[in-house]
């Protein structure tokens, strides 16, 4: 029966010896690393024997063990007996017979087995792994650095190879990277094929970490041929530039990190990127592009390096993407315009002013990376560029201009703004006489300019007719000019009007930074007896005042206003919140003067609110320097001690103070003392855990404080931060808890569900005696039927993660016939793959493959495959696939694993198995074959399997071909071959599958656009189809974006236009109605919906389609929209030519007038061209040339649409106003009515 002890005083009876022992261990480690005594020195003295060394290390934590072994190896590697010591350690160092009595601690007697079962396997193997791990560590340390002879180097390499081949996961993981850092290329070539995949990747990582270029160059072809492109790409970044350049085209889709590759090979990455951008087929306007967008998304990490080393080249690539007929600016470059502005500001200016960037500029404003408050890189741009950008935004998007001006000095703001208003700032003279600016823009202007603009806006007739709007704008005038009007508004009869007036008065004072004393005197006298909403508005406005404006002289008035607001009977929660925000503002902005009256006022306000809210709410002080934080705490410490009381309230208030200082609280001794007292003395676990969490944040003092918490209350071990520290830093402190025989009572005892340690990720850091102790307890716990079944299963899973545990320990849980133990059996089956020797567990795991636990066994098998020699795993999978009767799930997983091995033998096995059972394979099994084949497309044998799958009659099987990603296809040749497979799927008899195939082909356009276009046209020509044609249309539109296949599209349109309409397709509810017409309309809509760059590039094709569609008079509007979609609205000649043709065509067909105006309005709304006021007269002259005297009603309607579209951006300039007046007197009733419905004030 477990012994239950009481509170910590009783537990100290058990822990006292352990505590003293740990204290002596800390002292012993210091002595061991400095003392030259025999057998106890890491840096001097004689060389200890293996048992003595292991006995000394048994007193230390993992990090101290590693440090001690490193110093011992470096100081004794020249000793003649050092190699013998390593050999003894590899053989176990007498682990099974040596005396361990000095290292047991609280873990119990290791020679005694409490559950009466033999410890044999666990004890000997755990000690052996530990001893060999010490040998590995010493070999690596001795063979590193100058001074090591050939014997040590040879022995080191032999030790690493033995560790990789012994089958232990712990030892293999430890040895993999060091072997890659030192072994020769010939050794690695001979070793890699026999290593498990996980260890092989570790070796490759070691080559990369050591930057062994010559070795990487030699191994890259071998690794690529033997293990595939994915493994070879791991070596790419440390290869020479020539090797990278020759292999990057084939490996770019599997590069682990483009940023790291660019650090070493920026020139190669840039050249490859430039070539890909030039060769990429067009794919839209940038954001929705599948080809160009994928390229820039893939190399996004490399741009961090390229913008530093090759900024001009990166900027040129961005400009090239935005060239006529190109794309939008890649998002990766746009996010890094700030970095480019530091190096090539002129190029950034060209990008921002580019015509194709206009829409994004007006929609989103200047990129945030140029406007951040810390860098403000917008100031680095040339003056003329800044002036042009301000003019553009002021003209068409003034609300975006405020953030831009905020990055400039006030003098520069006013200059740029006035240039944009008076001279156009490159915008051609903006008429601002009737413009109204948003409030944010007015706030960003310097005082004089703001006052002038506010005065002008107040005089506008539209503003004068709205008293509220006029008052809001008055608040932007100079405080001396606006004070009388604002004070009058604060004396209005209703509370809402008074609140609004007071708020505007305070805000106006803050904007101009003077007259605060007068404003406060007026406000304090007015709100003393006013209603709560007024007081709340006043206090909120005061909290938003600039920090430099409030002086100590204002503290008395503010104190009186706050006290009166708190004492009022109608004080609401909103008022309290406003007062708290004001106090936070006073404290945060005056933290540099903690003795000033303003700071003390804020502190008094917070103190007064504690009685009402129960919380000590403080602002964040972590932004201050440590000296400032210490001074602030010294100022508020008396207040904190005064208001804290016993119980939970005290702890909560202390936590509030600690949270306000965050990391700055780590060195404030008084605050840390209160946190420590709360963590040690709080009776409630919730408050104790919160206090302990804050107390343990400082890593410098965490170790000492964890020890104090454990001494005060041993159950604190179950608290998350404490347990993590013990697992990762202080493994020896776990000893009293591992046997589970003593139940300790305390504040955190409810967190103990019977399993002291539930995190198995750090078991490998434990000493062998600790692993044995916890292993015994877990065996006992899992076999205790009185425990909950879920906890017992968890114990089995934990047991499997202990390195000292073997197959025999889990076997007892695998033979439970009771159905109630299903969870335990499945946990044991899954645990077989977690053992340190997976090769020994694999035969037992295979016994469950054909049973009821096949599902769990197959999920565990991939981990074994990752940790086993490929040839051994290959033999297992070959035997498994040769079984006549095998579950489908098992066969699927075996095929996937076999394909993932990447060996030549696996290819032969899979190809043979496919041919032998192709006719009777289950559907899911055939899909699994396809999955395995897609992983190894560089092997010819798999293409036959994929060809058979693409032609499979079952739709689900053929659909699996579509699951391939373009990025996973190795090389251009393989990509084209795979497109042919997908085209075979596109002619499958299943309509849904054919549609999905065409949709998937959209991403595979590069290099196969002609084949895809041909298949898409064939599908669109089938008028009996009702499912596939929409998917085929999306593939066809993607195929013509490169500018090719235009003749085929026009021929298709002609064929659809002239197709006869059978009776079944004419108003027959049981069949598709007018399928040819529907296809024509969708083709027009798809072309019209392309981005501007695509429409410009495909101008000839779209013109041909529009001409063919226009021949059908009923589709005239669709043709008109297509022709308007390719108009360059910046060129008046292009506009007038197109409009002249369309108006002439619509003039004598009344119903086309409405269609034309609707089409023109839609085209103008989508257009992102810059409308300039000086262009208005030129436009009107061109339009007048089409129709002298304005006799054409159609052209007059078009003029009205153009005028209203231009006015939305540049306002009603005088030429358009004069034309509107003329059209209001037009003899045509329709024109006159349309003109009268337009208001220039809106």
Coordinates of N, CA, C and O in Angstrom, one line a residue, residues 76 298 317 335 391 400 419 436 531 558 665 684 750 846 886 901 931 942 979 1047 1109 1170 1189 1205 1224:
X76 N 42.3 14.6 -22.3 CA 43.0 13.3 -22.1 C 43.1 12.6 -23.5 O 43.4 11.4 -23.5
X298 N 7.3 30.6 -54.7 CA 8.3 29.6 -54.4 C 9.6 30.3 -53.9 O 10.2 29.8 -53.0
X317 N 13.2 43.2 -62.3 CA 12.2 42.1 -62.5 C 10.8 42.5 -62.2 O 9.9 42.2 -62.9
X335 N 6.2 43.6 -50.7 CA 6.4 43.6 -49.3 C 7.8 44.0 -48.9 O 8.1 44.4 -47.8
X391 N 0.3 63.8 -55.3 CA -0.7 64.4 -56.2 C -1.7 63.3 -56.6 O -2.9 63.6 -56.7
X400 N -6.2 58.0 -48.3 CA -4.9 57.2 -48.2 C -3.7 58.1 -48.0 O -2.6 57.6 -47.7
X419 N 1.9 72.0 -53.2 CA 2.3 71.8 -54.6 C 1.2 70.9 -55.3 O 0.9 71.2 -56.5
X436 N -13.6 68.4 -50.3 CA -13.6 68.2 -48.8 C -12.7 67.1 -48.5 O -12.8 66.0 -49.0
X531 N -24.3 66.2 -16.7 CA -24.7 64.8 -16.6 C -23.5 63.9 -16.9 O -22.5 64.3 -17.5
X558 N -7.2 68.7 -13.2 CA -7.6 67.3 -13.6 C -8.0 66.5 -12.4 O -9.0 65.7 -12.4
X665 N 10.0 43.3 -15.0 CA 9.8 42.9 -13.6 C 10.8 41.9 -13.1 O 10.9 41.6 -11.9
X684 N -4.8 28.5 -2.6 CA -5.5 28.0 -3.8 C -4.5 27.8 -4.9 O -3.7 28.6 -5.3
X750 N -4.0 17.4 -7.0 CA -5.1 17.0 -7.9 C -4.7 16.9 -9.3 O -5.4 16.4 -10.2
X846 N 4.6 -7.4 -37.3 CA 4.1 -8.0 -38.5 C 3.1 -9.1 -38.1 O 2.2 -9.5 -38.9
X886 N -4.6 -10.8 -47.7 CA -4.1 -9.6 -47.0 C -5.1 -8.6 -47.0 O -5.8 -8.3 -48.0
X901 N 10.5 4.1 -50.4 CA 11.9 3.7 -50.2 C 12.8 4.2 -51.3 O 14.0 4.5 -51.0
X931 N -0.2 6.3 -56.1 CA 0.5 7.2 -55.1 C 2.0 6.8 -55.1 O 2.8 7.8 -55.1
X942 N 7.6 3.3 -63.5 CA 6.4 3.7 -62.9 C 5.4 4.4 -63.9 O 4.2 4.5 -63.6
X979 N 1.1 15.6 -68.3 CA -0.1 16.3 -68.9 C -0.8 15.3 -69.9 O -2.0 15.3 -70.0
X1047 N -6.4 31.6 -83.2 CA -7.1 31.2 -84.4 C -8.1 30.1 -84.0 O -9.2 30.0 -84.5
X1109 N -18.6 37.5 -82.8 CA -19.8 37.4 -82.0 C -20.8 38.5 -82.5 O -22.0 38.4 -82.5
X1170 N -5.5 56.8 -64.7 CA -5.5 58.1 -64.0 C -6.2 59.1 -64.8 O -5.8 59.5 -65.9
X1189 N -22.2 69.1 -83.2 CA -23.4 69.6 -82.8 C -24.2 68.8 -81.9 O -25.3 69.1 -81.5
X1205 N -18.3 59.2 -64.4 CA -17.1 58.3 -64.0 C -15.9 59.2 -63.7 O -15.2 58.9 -62.7
X1224 N -28.5 69.2 -70.6 CA -29.8 69.3 -69.9 C -30.8 70.1 -70.8 O -32.0 70.1 -70.5

